[in-house]
Each structure stands twice: as C-alpha cells, then as structure tokens.
Amino acid sequence: MPNYLKQDEKYKKTAIRETLEITLTYFVFAYAYLWVSDWLIKEFISNPELSGIIQTIKGFISLGLIGIVYHFIVYRRIHRFLSNNDELKKLIKEFESQNKLLTELEEKHFQIAYFDSLTGLINKNRLKVRIDRLVEKKVRFAMLYIDIDDFGAINELKGHVWGDQALVLIARELEKIAKDHMVARMSEDSFVLVFLNYESTEHVNELAQKSINAIKNLMAEQSEAYFYSASAGVALYPEHGSDYDEVLRYSNLALSAAKKNGKDQYVFYNKFMHEAKQREYELTNQIIPSLENNEFYIEYQPILSFKTNEINKIEALMRWMHPTMGYIPPNEFIALSEISGSIMQLTHFLYDTVFNQLSIWKKLGKKIRTDINISPKVLMHPNFIEDLLFYVDKHKIDSDQVIVEITESMALDNITDTVLVIKELKQKGFLVALDDFGSGYSSLTYFKHLPVDIVKMDKDFIATIDKSENERYFLKFVLDLSHSMKKEVVLEGVERIEQIEILKQYNIDYVQGFYYYRPSSVEYLNKLFGLTNEA
C-alpha cells in the first residue's frame, strides 16, 4: 500500500478513536452523576415535595456539569488542534522558505551553466542548445568566431580590472551589431556571433568587418598607446557544416587561418583548410624522426656594420630538408614544434650545432657573435638559462658570443617574467635582441622596461623607405630613441640599392638582408672569413 494511503488510514482511525473517547467520557460522567444523585435523594430525603424540588435543581446542576465536561473535552481537542495548526504553519513557512531558496539556487545554477558571469552573454553551453534548435528547424545561419589579437599581452600590461571592463564593453558593442541574432562568449578573449537567415555572403562580409572594426575602435578609445586588432573565422550552415560541432570547428579553423595570415582580418572557411591541417599533422609527426635522421641543419646570415661593411655578427637559422616532402620553411615547422613540444629537442640541436661552430671559429681565430632565435616556450622554460650555460661550457665559448633574440609579441605575452629572464641572461653575460620591432601593436610603455641590448627593426618598416616619407620619419624616431637608451639598431630586410642610398642619411649601426648576403652554409662563411673548418 502506498505511503499516502497508509497515512490517510491512520488519520481515520485517530478520528474514530477520539470520537469514541468523547462519547464514552460523556456517558460515564452523566451516568455516575445520575446514579449517585438519585441514591443520595432516596437515602436522605423522605419528603416527596422536597425531593421534586431537589430533582429539578439536580437537572440544572446536571446540565451545568455536562457543559463543564463538554467544555473541558472540547477545549482539549481545540487546543490540540490549534497547537497542531501552529506547528503546521511553521512547517509551511519553513517549506516556503526552503522552496524559495531552492528556486534561487536553481536560477543561479542555470545562470552559471548557460551564461557568462562577466558579460552576461550566453556561454558555449547555451549556444549549443540554441544552435541545435536552429539545425532541427533547418534555419540557415553564419557563425563568426572572433578573437581579440594579443589580448593576453594587453591584459598583462594594463591589468585584469581594465581587461574585464574592456570585455564588458566589447560584449555590449557586439550585441548592438548582432541585434536580433546571437552573441556568446566562448573564452577569455573570444566571442561567437551567429547571424540568422543572412541575406548573402556579402551581407556576412559586412557584418564580419563591422564586428572587427567595432572592437578595434572601442579598444583604441580605451588607450591610445596601443594598436588593437581582432581576427575572425566564418563558417556557414548548412554549406560548411551539418551541425553545431562542425560549424564551430570550421569557424575556429578559419579563425586560425586569419591569425596565420597576419591577424586583423576575417577568413571564410574552405575545404583547403582541411588539407593544410592534414599537412600540419604529417609535419608534426615527422619532426622528431627527421631530427634523428639529421635532416635539420643550420644556415647563417651575416649582419654587417653599416659604416664599415664588416661582418660583425651572424644570425643562426634552422632549416629542414625532408627526403620526400622537400624543403619545409621555418614558419611552418617552428609553430608546430611549439604545439607538439618538440621545440625543446630542436632548440638543443640548435645550441649544440651553433655553439660547436662558434667554438671551431674561435679556435681558428675568428670570434664572432651569433643571434639565435628563441621560442616563447623555451624562454619561459625553468631550465632555459641552465641549458644555455651547459652548452656554452660544453663547447668552451664565451657567453657574450651569444645574442638571444626574442620577438616583440613574445615579450608582451608575459612582460613581467620576460624582463626577469632578460635580466638574468645579461647577468650571465649573454646579449639580448628584440626582434621584429614594430611588427606588433608596439606600445612604447613597455619598451623602456625591456633591458635589451639590440633592437632589430622589422623589414616592413624600410620596405619602401625610398618612396615613403613616413617610413623615414619612423626610422629616425626609432634610431634616436634606441641610441638615447644605449641600444644598437639592426635593420632587417635590406634588399635594394635604393634603400641603401636613403639609409646613408641616418646613423645606422647594422644591416641585414639579401642585398648583402642570403642565409648561407658554413663552407660559404669560411670562404668569407678566409678560414677552413678545421681546428
């Protein structure tokens, strides 16, 4: 029998029992009173007239006693009922309070599960639910996966409070653009906009560019010292994917392509991106076997004193020649090695090979400094400096022969830790160069805090210096600033005589580029130095 039926049966039995108790109590009291009163009158009253009067009085007394008995019985029952009723009220109140708390907890859980706590936008869980419904109803849509370029670095410089405020403002701007559509926050600095029933791909193009511009303009208003940009990937349903997971994956793949293409742009997904991913997968799996098979090698590009044309330094550049896939450019395999973790093995190969060659040249009487490019993963590795010192000691070279190159974007990704590493490098005798200066969003607020020895200007800033007055102004500014801070300047990408004629007007320290020398083998450099590679 169910519990609620058992409870009802219990209540019925209780009611019957209490009714019987009241009735029996009344009969007992009434019978006892009548019997005792009649016996007393019979025993002590012989006068019939007096006996009648007493019987009348007894009747009134009987009614009074019965009323008192009923009052007592009913009072007890009513008091018990009211007491139980008060308890019931307390229980009801407690239940209502708990129910309210449970409702609030459910609402909070719903908010946490489906909404972003900072911006109030829906999160990826809620986005999936909504997209699944669209797919069920066959509603066509365009998904724009947008990411703020280098936001982590900016956040590090400006502070997390500033970063949170900026993200909230960006969310509001994107909501304006995607009015009547969807906006979701996917991670710290990435958002997804879903445009429903778009009119055409041209319409999606407009919305994508509008979204990127909105972020750039908004961020620029927050601080004029930085150049901000955003990148985005676009995938369409049902053209590119048949469900939420596919469309999201393809829009993210397109976003990666936008980042690789130089950021500050949007890219539509296409099938060739799959082929590129497949090539990346194959290359990643070939790095370690190729390293073991001696398919990696080092070339060196001379860096010249602009005033004397003497080769004062060289830059060590890693190369990969695969037996079946051919030459693999560094901009492909370096990034893949960072993702896979094989960058550490490649870096140790670089140390061992380059420092060994420096040792050979040193023994032959040619002590030369060499730039080595260091990956962000390697720079932040706890054993980075210890490993450097190990190979320096192994090959008996001097620390000041090694110039550690770090890129501008690398420095800004974690500027506090980067400064600490640079200072320790300098304490150990190494030199440090800031590579590709001016290629990022370039804030001068960080430049004064980086204790580098050398600034290598990105080649794009002198590419058309013979035609652009602005480039000449910028060059002079960087030269004057760097020299005032006791930093040497290297101009990369010098490829034409027209550039050189213009550069002669400025106080330039070093130049590097194809006009002078391409990356070359050890054998070629030995000829330049008038040496043999034997010691």
Short mmCIF file of C-alpha atoms in Angstrom, two decimals:
data_model
loop_
_atom_site.label_atom_id
_atom_site.label_comp_id
_atom_site.label_asym_id
_atom_site.label_seq_id
_atom_site.Cartn_x
_atom_site.Cartn_y
_atom_site.Cartn_z
CA MET A 1 0.00 0.00 0.00
CA PRO A 2 1.36 3.47 -0.89
CA ASN A 3 2.54 5.68 1.98
CA TYR A 4 -0.10 8.35 1.40
CA LEU A 5 -2.89 5.72 1.69
CA LYS A 6 -1.39 4.40 4.89
CA GLN A 7 -1.29 7.94 6.25
CA ASP A 8 -4.98 8.51 5.37
CA GLU A 9 -5.93 5.26 7.12
CA LYS A 10 -4.05 6.36 10.20
CA TYR A 11 -5.89 9.70 10.29
CA LYS A 12 -9.28 7.93 10.00
CA LYS A 13 -8.55 5.58 12.92
CA THR A 14 -7.39 8.51 15.05
CA ALA A 15 -10.63 10.41 14.38
CA ILE A 16 -12.80 7.38 15.29
CA ARG A 17 -10.83 6.78 18.47
CA GLU A 18 -11.12 10.38 19.65
CA THR A 19 -14.88 10.44 18.87
CA LEU A 20 -15.42 7.30 20.96
CA GLU A 21 -13.37 8.77 23.80
CA ILE A 22 -15.56 11.91 23.91
CA THR A 23 -18.81 9.90 23.79
CA LEU A 24 -17.77 7.37 26.45
CA THR A 25 -16.46 10.11 28.71
CA TYR A 26 -19.80 11.92 28.48
CA PHE A 27 -21.82 8.76 29.24
CA VAL A 28 -19.59 7.81 32.19
CA PHE A 29 -19.87 11.22 33.80
CA ALA A 30 -23.61 11.51 33.10
CA TYR A 31 -24.47 8.02 34.39
CA ALA A 32 -22.31 8.40 37.50
CA TYR A 33 -23.89 11.75 38.33
CA LEU A 34 -27.46 10.50 37.86
CA TRP A 35 -26.94 7.29 39.85
CA VAL A 36 -25.13 8.98 42.73
CA SER A 37 -27.62 11.89 42.93
CA ASP A 38 -30.68 9.58 42.85
CA TRP A 39 -29.19 7.35 45.56
CA LEU A 40 -28.48 10.34 47.84
CA ILE A 41 -32.04 11.74 47.46
CA LYS A 42 -33.56 8.33 48.12
CA GLU A 43 -31.46 7.78 51.22
CA PHE A 44 -31.71 11.17 52.87
CA ILE A 45 -34.87 12.91 51.51
CA SER A 46 -38.27 11.46 52.52
CA ASN A 47 -40.44 14.46 51.72
CA PRO A 48 -41.82 13.99 48.17
CA GLU A 49 -42.28 17.72 47.60
CA LEU A 50 -38.72 18.48 48.68
CA SER A 51 -37.50 15.55 46.62
CA GLY A 52 -39.16 17.04 43.46
CA ILE A 53 -37.57 20.41 44.10
CA ILE A 54 -34.16 18.79 44.52
CA GLN A 55 -34.70 16.74 41.36
CA THR A 56 -35.38 20.00 39.46
CA ILE A 57 -32.25 21.61 40.92
CA LYS A 58 -30.32 18.43 40.11
CA GLY A 59 -31.43 18.73 36.50
CA PHE A 60 -29.96 22.21 36.25
CA ILE A 61 -26.79 21.06 38.02
CA SER A 62 -26.64 18.10 35.61
CA LEU A 63 -26.80 20.40 32.63
CA GLY A 64 -24.08 22.61 34.13
CA LEU A 65 -21.83 19.67 34.89
CA ILE A 66 -22.38 18.25 31.42
CA GLY A 67 -21.48 21.67 29.95
CA ILE A 68 -18.34 21.79 32.08
CA VAL A 69 -17.39 18.27 30.97
CA TYR A 70 -18.05 19.13 27.33
CA HIS A 71 -16.12 22.39 27.72
CA PHE A 72 -13.15 20.51 29.14
CA ILE A 73 -13.28 17.85 26.42
CA VAL A 74 -13.78 20.31 23.53
CA TYR A 75 -11.17 22.73 24.93
CA ARG A 76 -8.59 19.96 24.96
CA ARG A 77 -9.37 18.99 21.40
CA ILE A 78 -9.44 22.58 20.12
CA HIS A 79 -6.22 23.41 21.98
CA ARG A 80 -4.56 20.37 20.45
CA PHE A 81 -5.89 21.33 17.02
CA LEU A 82 -4.65 24.90 17.34
CA SER A 83 -1.26 23.70 18.58
CA ASN A 84 -1.02 21.34 15.64
CA ASN A 85 -2.16 24.14 13.36
CA ASP A 86 0.63 26.42 14.65
CA GLU A 87 3.17 23.66 14.02
CA LEU A 88 1.66 23.19 10.59
CA LYS A 89 2.01 26.90 9.88
CA LYS A 90 5.64 26.78 10.96
CA LEU A 91 6.25 23.80 8.72
CA ILE A 92 4.52 25.52 5.81
CA LYS A 93 6.59 28.68 6.37
CA GLU A 94 9.78 26.65 6.56
CA PHE A 95 8.79 24.75 3.43
CA GLU A 96 8.10 28.01 1.58
CA SER A 97 11.48 29.39 2.69
CA GLN A 98 13.27 26.25 1.54
CA ASN A 99 11.33 26.26 -1.71
CA LYS A 100 12.35 29.89 -2.31
CA LEU A 101 15.99 29.04 -1.59
CA LEU A 102 15.79 26.04 -3.91
CA THR A 103 14.31 28.22 -6.66
CA GLU A 104 17.11 30.77 -6.21
CA LEU A 105 19.72 28.01 -6.33
CA GLU A 106 18.16 26.61 -9.48
CA GLU A 107 18.24 30.06 -11.07
CA LYS A 108 21.89 30.54 -10.06
CA HIS A 109 22.76 27.10 -11.42
CA PHE A 110 21.02 27.96 -14.67
CA GLN A 111 22.95 31.25 -14.88
CA ILE A 112 26.26 29.51 -14.18
CA ALA A 113 25.52 26.70 -16.62
CA TYR A 114 24.34 28.85 -19.52
CA PHE A 115 25.56 32.44 -19.07
CA ASP A 116 28.90 34.20 -18.77
CA SER A 117 29.24 35.76 -15.33
CA LEU A 118 31.30 38.76 -16.50
CA THR A 119 29.48 39.94 -19.62
CA GLY A 120 26.03 38.42 -19.13
CA LEU A 121 26.20 36.86 -22.60
CA ILE A 122 25.22 33.27 -23.19
CA ASN A 123 28.11 30.82 -22.98
CA LYS A 124 29.06 27.93 -25.25
CA ASN A 125 26.68 25.53 -23.48
CA ARG A 126 23.67 27.73 -24.14
CA LEU A 127 24.91 28.49 -27.64
CA LYS A 128 24.95 24.77 -28.43
CA VAL A 129 21.36 24.37 -27.22
CA ARG A 130 20.20 27.24 -29.41
CA ILE A 131 22.17 26.14 -32.46
CA ASP A 132 20.83 22.59 -32.12
CA ARG A 133 17.30 24.02 -32.27
CA LEU A 134 18.18 26.01 -35.39
CA VAL A 135 19.57 22.87 -37.01
CA GLU A 136 16.41 20.95 -36.16
CA LYS A 137 14.32 23.66 -37.83
CA LYS A 138 16.74 23.89 -40.82
CA VAL A 139 17.36 27.61 -40.20
CA ARG A 140 20.41 28.77 -42.14
CA PHE A 141 22.95 30.85 -40.26
CA ALA A 142 26.50 32.21 -40.38
CA MET A 143 28.84 31.70 -37.42
CA LEU A 144 31.53 34.31 -36.81
CA TYR A 145 34.23 33.15 -34.38
CA ILE A 146 36.05 36.33 -33.33
CA ASP A 147 39.14 36.73 -31.18
CA ILE A 148 40.95 39.83 -29.85
CA ASP A 149 44.54 39.68 -31.07
CA ASP A 150 47.19 39.55 -28.34
CA PHE A 151 44.64 40.34 -25.64
CA GLY A 152 46.63 38.38 -23.05
CA ALA A 153 49.62 40.67 -23.52
CA ILE A 154 47.50 43.80 -23.33
CA ASN A 155 45.76 42.45 -20.25
CA GLU A 156 49.12 41.80 -18.63
CA LEU A 157 50.23 45.37 -19.24
CA LYS A 158 47.01 47.17 -18.40
CA GLY A 159 45.78 44.93 -15.59
CA HIS A 160 42.91 42.48 -15.24
CA VAL A 161 40.45 45.08 -13.97
CA TRP A 162 40.95 47.06 -17.15
CA GLY A 163 40.72 43.84 -19.17
CA ASP A 164 37.39 42.86 -17.59
CA GLN A 165 35.94 46.30 -18.24
CA ALA A 166 37.10 46.17 -21.85
CA LEU A 167 35.50 42.75 -22.35
CA VAL A 168 32.18 44.00 -21.00
CA LEU A 169 32.27 46.98 -23.38
CA ILE A 170 33.12 44.69 -26.29
CA ALA A 171 30.19 42.44 -25.39
CA ARG A 172 27.83 45.41 -25.48
CA GLU A 173 29.17 46.53 -28.87
CA LEU A 174 28.78 43.05 -30.36
CA GLU A 175 25.23 42.87 -29.02
CA LYS A 176 24.42 46.04 -30.95
CA ILE A 177 25.81 44.57 -34.17
CA ALA A 178 24.09 41.22 -33.65
CA LYS A 179 20.75 42.66 -32.63
CA ASP A 180 18.02 40.06 -33.27
CA HIS A 181 20.77 37.46 -33.65
CA MET A 182 23.06 35.72 -31.11
CA VAL A 183 26.26 36.62 -29.28
CA ALA A 184 28.12 34.24 -26.97
CA ARG A 185 31.37 34.46 -25.05
CA MET A 186 33.46 31.36 -25.68
CA SER A 187 36.61 32.03 -23.65
CA GLU A 188 38.56 34.92 -22.12
CA ASP A 189 39.02 36.91 -25.33
CA SER A 190 36.87 35.14 -27.92
CA PHE A 191 33.24 35.54 -28.90
CA VAL A 192 30.85 33.91 -31.36
CA LEU A 193 28.25 35.84 -33.33
CA VAL A 194 25.51 33.89 -35.09
CA PHE A 195 23.67 35.71 -37.87
CA LEU A 196 20.30 34.13 -38.66
CA ASN A 197 18.83 33.90 -42.15
CA TYR A 198 21.57 36.09 -43.62
CA GLU A 199 20.75 37.61 -46.99
CA SER A 200 24.02 36.77 -48.76
CA THR A 201 27.72 36.16 -48.16
CA GLU A 202 28.24 39.85 -48.92
CA HIS A 203 25.97 40.64 -46.01
CA VAL A 204 28.05 38.33 -43.78
CA ASN A 205 31.19 40.10 -45.04
CA GLU A 206 29.77 43.43 -43.94
CA LEU A 207 28.83 42.13 -40.51
CA ALA A 208 32.20 40.46 -40.01
CA GLN A 209 34.16 43.59 -40.91
CA LYS A 210 31.82 45.70 -38.82
CA SER A 211 32.45 43.46 -35.81
CA ILE A 212 36.23 43.63 -36.20
CA ASN A 213 36.16 47.41 -36.65
CA ALA A 214 33.92 47.84 -33.62
CA ILE A 215 36.41 46.01 -31.41
CA LYS A 216 39.39 47.91 -32.81
CA ASN A 217 37.73 51.28 -32.36
CA LEU A 218 36.45 50.51 -28.90
CA MET A 219 39.81 49.23 -27.68
CA ALA A 220 41.62 52.20 -29.20
CA GLU A 221 39.36 54.55 -27.26
CA GLN A 222 40.38 52.84 -24.03
CA SER A 223 44.09 53.54 -24.54
CA GLU A 224 45.84 55.42 -27.32
CA ALA A 225 49.22 53.81 -26.59
CA TYR A 226 48.35 50.53 -28.28
CA PHE A 227 47.35 49.26 -31.68
CA TYR A 228 44.48 46.84 -31.30
CA SER A 229 43.09 44.35 -33.75
CA ALA A 230 40.77 41.37 -33.93
CA SER A 231 40.64 38.29 -36.13
CA ALA A 232 37.67 36.15 -37.10
CA GLY A 233 36.70 32.96 -38.88
CA VAL A 234 33.38 32.42 -40.64
CA ALA A 235 31.53 29.16 -41.33
CA LEU A 236 28.06 28.77 -42.81
CA TYR A 237 25.22 26.35 -42.10
CA PRO A 238 24.39 24.19 -43.96
CA GLU A 239 27.04 24.91 -46.62
CA HIS A 240 30.06 24.17 -44.43
CA GLY A 241 28.70 22.01 -41.63
CA SER A 242 25.67 19.92 -40.77
CA ASP A 243 25.53 20.52 -37.01
CA TYR A 244 26.81 22.74 -34.20
CA ASP A 245 30.10 20.89 -33.67
CA GLU A 246 31.06 21.01 -37.34
CA VAL A 247 30.19 24.66 -37.88
CA LEU A 248 32.01 25.66 -34.69
CA ARG A 249 35.08 23.62 -35.63
CA TYR A 250 35.22 25.05 -39.13
CA SER A 251 34.75 28.65 -37.96
CA ASN A 252 37.58 28.08 -35.46
CA LEU A 253 39.71 26.61 -38.25
CA ALA A 254 39.04 29.73 -40.32
CA LEU A 255 39.99 31.88 -37.32
CA SER A 256 43.33 30.06 -37.11
CA ALA A 257 43.89 30.83 -40.79
CA ALA A 258 43.15 34.51 -40.16
CA LYS A 259 45.73 34.53 -37.35
CA LYS A 260 48.34 32.86 -39.56
CA ASN A 261 47.66 35.33 -42.36
CA GLY A 262 48.74 38.21 -40.14
CA LYS A 263 45.70 38.85 -37.91
CA ASP A 264 43.43 41.91 -38.12
CA GLN A 265 41.14 40.20 -40.68
CA TYR A 266 38.38 37.65 -41.15
CA VAL A 267 38.55 34.47 -43.24
CA PHE A 268 35.80 32.24 -44.60
CA TYR A 269 36.21 28.51 -44.14
CA ASN A 270 37.12 26.47 -47.21
CA LYS A 271 37.96 22.81 -47.82
CA PHE A 272 41.65 23.58 -48.41
CA MET A 273 41.97 24.34 -44.70
CA HIS A 274 41.45 20.63 -44.09
CA GLU A 275 44.35 19.87 -46.40
CA ALA A 276 46.50 22.37 -44.53
CA LYS A 277 45.57 20.72 -41.23
CA GLN A 278 46.46 17.33 -42.68
CA ARG A 279 49.87 18.65 -43.75
CA GLU A 280 50.43 20.10 -40.28
CA TYR A 281 49.60 16.73 -38.77
CA GLU A 282 52.08 14.96 -41.05
CA LEU A 283 54.82 17.52 -40.41
CA THR A 284 54.33 17.36 -36.67
CA ASN A 285 54.78 13.59 -36.70
CA GLN A 286 57.95 13.90 -38.80
CA ILE A 287 59.88 16.42 -36.68
CA ILE A 288 61.49 14.03 -34.18
CA PRO A 289 62.29 11.28 -36.74
CA SER A 290 63.81 13.91 -39.06
CA LEU A 291 65.90 15.30 -36.22
CA GLU A 292 67.20 11.80 -35.52
CA ASN A 293 67.93 11.32 -39.24
CA ASN A 294 69.97 14.56 -39.45
CA GLU A 295 67.52 16.24 -41.82
CA PHE A 296 67.73 19.52 -39.90
CA TYR A 297 70.68 21.84 -40.45
CA ILE A 298 71.80 25.40 -39.70
CA GLU A 299 72.44 28.26 -42.10
CA TYR A 300 73.97 31.60 -41.12
CA GLN A 301 73.14 35.08 -42.42
CA PRO A 302 75.80 37.76 -41.94
CA ILE A 303 74.97 41.03 -40.16
CA LEU A 304 77.16 43.91 -41.27
CA SER A 305 78.33 47.16 -39.77
CA PHE A 306 76.64 49.74 -41.98
CA LYS A 307 79.56 52.12 -41.73
CA THR A 308 82.39 49.66 -42.49
CA ASN A 309 80.61 46.78 -44.31
CA GLU A 310 82.44 44.38 -41.98
CA ILE A 311 80.68 41.20 -40.85
CA ASN A 312 80.48 41.68 -37.09
CA LYS A 313 77.70 39.23 -36.35
CA ILE A 314 75.69 36.43 -37.90
CA GLU A 315 72.22 35.02 -37.33
CA ALA A 316 71.77 31.26 -37.00
CA LEU A 317 68.72 30.00 -38.89
CA MET A 318 67.35 26.46 -38.66
CA ARG A 319 66.41 24.64 -41.87
CA TRP A 320 64.65 21.35 -42.66
CA MET A 321 65.04 19.32 -45.83
CA HIS A 322 62.72 16.31 -45.78
CA PRO A 323 63.58 13.43 -48.14
CA THR A 324 60.03 13.18 -49.57
CA MET A 325 58.28 16.45 -48.67
CA GLY A 326 61.24 18.60 -49.65
CA TYR A 327 62.18 21.90 -48.03
CA ILE A 328 59.98 22.83 -45.06
CA PRO A 329 60.12 26.56 -44.21
CA PRO A 330 60.72 27.53 -40.56
CA ASN A 331 57.45 29.41 -40.27
CA GLU A 332 55.74 26.04 -40.71
CA PHE A 333 57.68 23.68 -38.50
CA ILE A 334 58.61 26.04 -35.64
CA ALA A 335 54.99 26.76 -34.73
CA LEU A 336 54.12 23.05 -34.99
CA SER A 337 57.06 22.10 -32.78
CA GLU A 338 55.86 24.57 -30.14
CA ILE A 339 52.43 22.96 -30.13
CA SER A 340 53.74 19.39 -30.06
CA GLY A 341 56.52 20.08 -27.55
CA SER A 342 59.36 19.04 -29.88
CA ILE A 343 60.65 22.64 -29.81
CA MET A 344 62.87 21.69 -26.87
CA GLN A 345 64.67 18.99 -28.89
CA LEU A 346 65.06 21.38 -31.83
CA THR A 347 66.46 24.08 -29.55
CA HIS A 348 69.01 21.70 -28.02
CA PHE A 349 70.05 20.75 -31.55
CA LEU A 350 70.43 24.48 -32.31
CA TYR A 351 72.58 25.09 -29.20
CA ASP A 352 74.80 22.11 -29.84
CA THR A 353 75.32 22.79 -33.56
CA VAL A 354 75.77 26.57 -33.40
CA PHE A 355 77.94 26.67 -30.28
CA ASN A 356 80.13 23.93 -31.69
CA GLN A 357 80.66 26.01 -34.83
CA LEU A 358 81.40 29.12 -32.77
CA SER A 359 83.98 27.08 -30.88
CA ILE A 360 85.61 25.97 -34.13
CA TRP A 361 85.77 29.54 -35.44
CA LYS A 362 87.11 30.76 -32.11
CA LYS A 363 89.95 28.26 -32.27
CA LEU A 364 90.68 29.42 -35.82
CA GLY A 365 90.98 32.98 -34.55
CA LYS A 366 87.55 34.20 -35.63
CA LYS A 367 85.50 35.12 -32.57
CA ILE A 368 82.09 36.19 -33.78
CA ARG A 369 78.75 36.85 -32.16
CA THR A 370 75.70 34.89 -33.27
CA ASP A 371 71.98 35.62 -32.95
CA ILE A 372 69.82 32.63 -32.01
CA ASN A 373 66.03 32.81 -32.15
CA ILE A 374 64.32 31.57 -29.00
CA SER A 375 60.75 30.32 -28.86
CA PRO A 376 58.39 31.65 -26.14
CA LYS A 377 58.01 28.09 -24.82
CA VAL A 378 61.79 27.80 -24.46
CA LEU A 379 62.24 31.28 -22.99
CA MET A 380 59.77 30.51 -20.19
CA HIS A 381 61.09 27.01 -19.53
CA PRO A 382 62.54 26.73 -16.00
CA ASN A 383 65.78 25.21 -17.36
CA PHE A 384 66.26 27.73 -20.18
CA ILE A 385 69.33 29.55 -18.84
CA GLU A 386 70.75 26.41 -17.26
CA ASP A 387 70.63 24.67 -20.66
CA LEU A 388 72.26 27.64 -22.38
CA LEU A 389 75.11 27.65 -19.88
CA PHE A 390 75.54 23.90 -20.25
CA TYR A 391 76.19 24.15 -23.99
CA VAL A 392 78.33 27.27 -23.62
CA ASP A 393 80.52 25.37 -21.17
CA LYS A 394 80.47 22.20 -23.27
CA HIS A 395 81.87 23.99 -26.33
CA LYS A 396 84.12 26.42 -24.43
CA ILE A 397 82.72 29.61 -25.92
CA ASP A 398 82.02 32.93 -24.21
CA SER A 399 78.51 33.97 -23.16
CA ASP A 400 78.87 37.33 -24.91
CA GLN A 401 79.18 35.48 -28.24
CA VAL A 402 75.52 34.52 -27.93
CA ILE A 403 72.77 37.03 -28.74
CA VAL A 404 69.39 35.73 -27.62
CA GLU A 405 66.65 37.01 -29.94
CA ILE A 406 63.13 37.39 -28.59
CA THR A 407 60.25 38.74 -30.65
CA GLU A 408 58.18 41.75 -29.73
CA SER A 409 55.00 39.68 -29.37
CA MET A 410 56.84 37.16 -27.21
CA ALA A 411 57.98 39.88 -24.84
CA LEU A 412 54.48 41.27 -24.48
CA ASP A 413 52.79 37.93 -23.89
CA ASN A 414 54.29 37.87 -20.41
CA ILE A 415 56.27 41.04 -19.94
CA THR A 416 56.91 40.68 -16.21
CA ASP A 417 58.52 37.24 -16.48
CA THR A 418 60.26 38.22 -19.72
CA VAL A 419 62.01 41.13 -18.04
CA LEU A 420 63.19 38.83 -15.24
CA VAL A 421 64.61 36.33 -17.75
CA ILE A 422 66.35 39.07 -19.75
CA LYS A 423 67.97 40.46 -16.61
CA GLU A 424 69.25 37.02 -15.65
CA LEU A 425 70.59 36.46 -19.18
CA LYS A 426 72.52 39.72 -19.01
CA GLN A 427 73.90 38.81 -15.57
CA LYS A 428 75.28 35.62 -17.12
CA GLY A 429 76.97 37.62 -19.89
CA PHE A 430 74.57 36.99 -22.77
CA LEU A 431 73.30 39.76 -25.05
CA VAL A 432 69.61 40.16 -25.84
CA ALA A 433 67.98 41.46 -29.03
CA LEU A 434 64.36 42.48 -29.56
CA ASP A 435 63.43 41.04 -32.95
CA ASP A 436 60.74 42.24 -35.40
CA PHE A 437 60.35 45.53 -33.56
CA GLY A 438 57.29 47.38 -34.86
CA SER A 439 55.56 44.31 -36.27
CA GLY A 440 53.03 44.10 -33.42
CA TYR A 441 50.88 46.70 -31.75
CA SER A 442 54.00 48.39 -30.40
CA SER A 443 53.50 50.18 -27.16
CA LEU A 444 56.32 52.42 -26.06
CA THR A 445 55.15 51.99 -22.48
CA TYR A 446 56.81 48.57 -22.39
CA PHE A 447 59.86 49.41 -24.50
CA LYS A 448 61.61 51.38 -21.77
CA HIS A 449 61.17 48.46 -19.36
CA LEU A 450 62.82 45.84 -21.60
CA PRO A 451 66.56 45.81 -20.83
CA VAL A 452 67.59 44.59 -24.30
CA ASP A 453 70.91 45.44 -25.93
CA ILE A 454 69.82 45.42 -29.56
CA VAL A 455 66.68 46.42 -31.47
CA LYS A 456 66.07 44.66 -34.78
CA MET A 457 63.58 46.65 -36.86
CA ASP A 458 61.06 44.65 -38.85
CA LYS A 459 61.73 44.68 -42.60
CA ASP A 460 58.28 46.10 -43.38
CA PHE A 461 59.33 49.48 -41.98
CA ILE A 462 62.01 50.04 -44.60
CA ALA A 463 60.42 48.08 -47.48
CA THR A 464 59.51 51.30 -49.33
CA ILE A 465 61.64 53.78 -47.44
CA ASP A 466 62.87 55.27 -50.71
CA LYS A 467 59.27 56.17 -51.54
CA SER A 468 57.68 56.81 -48.15
CA GLU A 469 58.47 59.88 -46.11
CA ASN A 470 56.56 58.43 -43.15
CA GLU A 471 58.87 55.42 -43.07
CA ARG A 472 61.87 57.74 -42.93
CA TYR A 473 60.34 59.67 -40.03
CA PHE A 474 59.65 56.45 -38.17
CA LEU A 475 63.18 55.16 -38.79
CA LYS A 476 64.72 58.33 -37.40
CA PHE A 477 62.44 58.19 -34.38
CA VAL A 478 63.41 54.58 -33.55
CA LEU A 479 67.10 55.28 -34.13
CA ASP A 480 67.12 58.35 -31.89
CA LEU A 481 65.08 56.62 -29.19
CA SER A 482 67.19 53.45 -29.21
CA HIS A 483 70.51 55.27 -29.22
CA SER A 484 69.40 57.53 -26.37
CA MET A 485 68.70 54.32 -24.40
CA LYS A 486 72.13 52.87 -25.33
CA LYS A 487 70.66 50.23 -27.64
CA GLU A 488 72.09 49.24 -31.01
CA VAL A 489 69.80 49.03 -34.05
CA VAL A 490 69.82 46.39 -36.78
CA LEU A 491 67.78 46.99 -39.94
CA GLU A 492 66.41 43.74 -41.35
CA GLY A 493 65.24 43.17 -44.90
CA VAL A 494 67.70 45.40 -46.77
CA GLU A 495 67.29 44.15 -50.32
CA ARG A 496 67.64 47.07 -52.75
CA ILE A 497 70.27 49.68 -53.55
CA GLU A 498 67.54 52.36 -53.40
CA GLN A 499 67.01 51.55 -49.73
CA ILE A 500 70.71 51.79 -49.00
CA GLU A 501 71.01 55.23 -50.61
CA ILE A 502 68.32 56.53 -48.24
CA LEU A 503 69.78 54.74 -45.22
CA LYS A 504 73.11 56.51 -45.68
CA GLN A 505 71.43 59.65 -44.35
CA TYR A 506 70.91 58.10 -40.91
CA ASN A 507 73.05 56.92 -38.03
CA ILE A 508 72.52 53.18 -38.55
CA ASP A 509 74.52 50.55 -36.67
CA TYR A 510 73.93 47.28 -38.52
CA VAL A 511 72.13 45.98 -41.60
CA GLN A 512 70.99 42.52 -42.63
CA GLY A 513 69.34 41.41 -45.84
CA PHE A 514 69.50 39.73 -49.22
CA TYR A 515 71.24 42.72 -50.83
CA TYR A 516 74.33 41.79 -48.83
CA TYR A 517 74.08 38.09 -48.05
CA ARG A 518 71.45 35.36 -48.04
CA PRO A 519 71.47 32.68 -45.33
CA SER A 520 74.48 30.56 -46.19
CA SER A 521 76.33 27.40 -45.28
CA VAL A 522 79.35 27.15 -43.01
CA GLU A 523 81.52 26.46 -46.04
CA TYR A 524 80.48 29.73 -47.67
CA LEU A 525 81.15 31.71 -44.49
CA ASN A 526 84.56 30.10 -44.15
CA LYS A 527 85.41 31.49 -47.56
CA LEU A 528 84.20 34.92 -46.49
CA PHE A 529 86.32 34.69 -43.35
CA GLY A 530 89.26 33.17 -45.18
CA LEU A 531 89.15 30.08 -42.95
CA THR A 532 88.97 26.31 -43.18
CA ASN A 533 86.54 24.50 -40.92
CA GLU A 534 89.28 22.62 -39.12
CA ALA A 535 90.71 23.31 -35.70
#
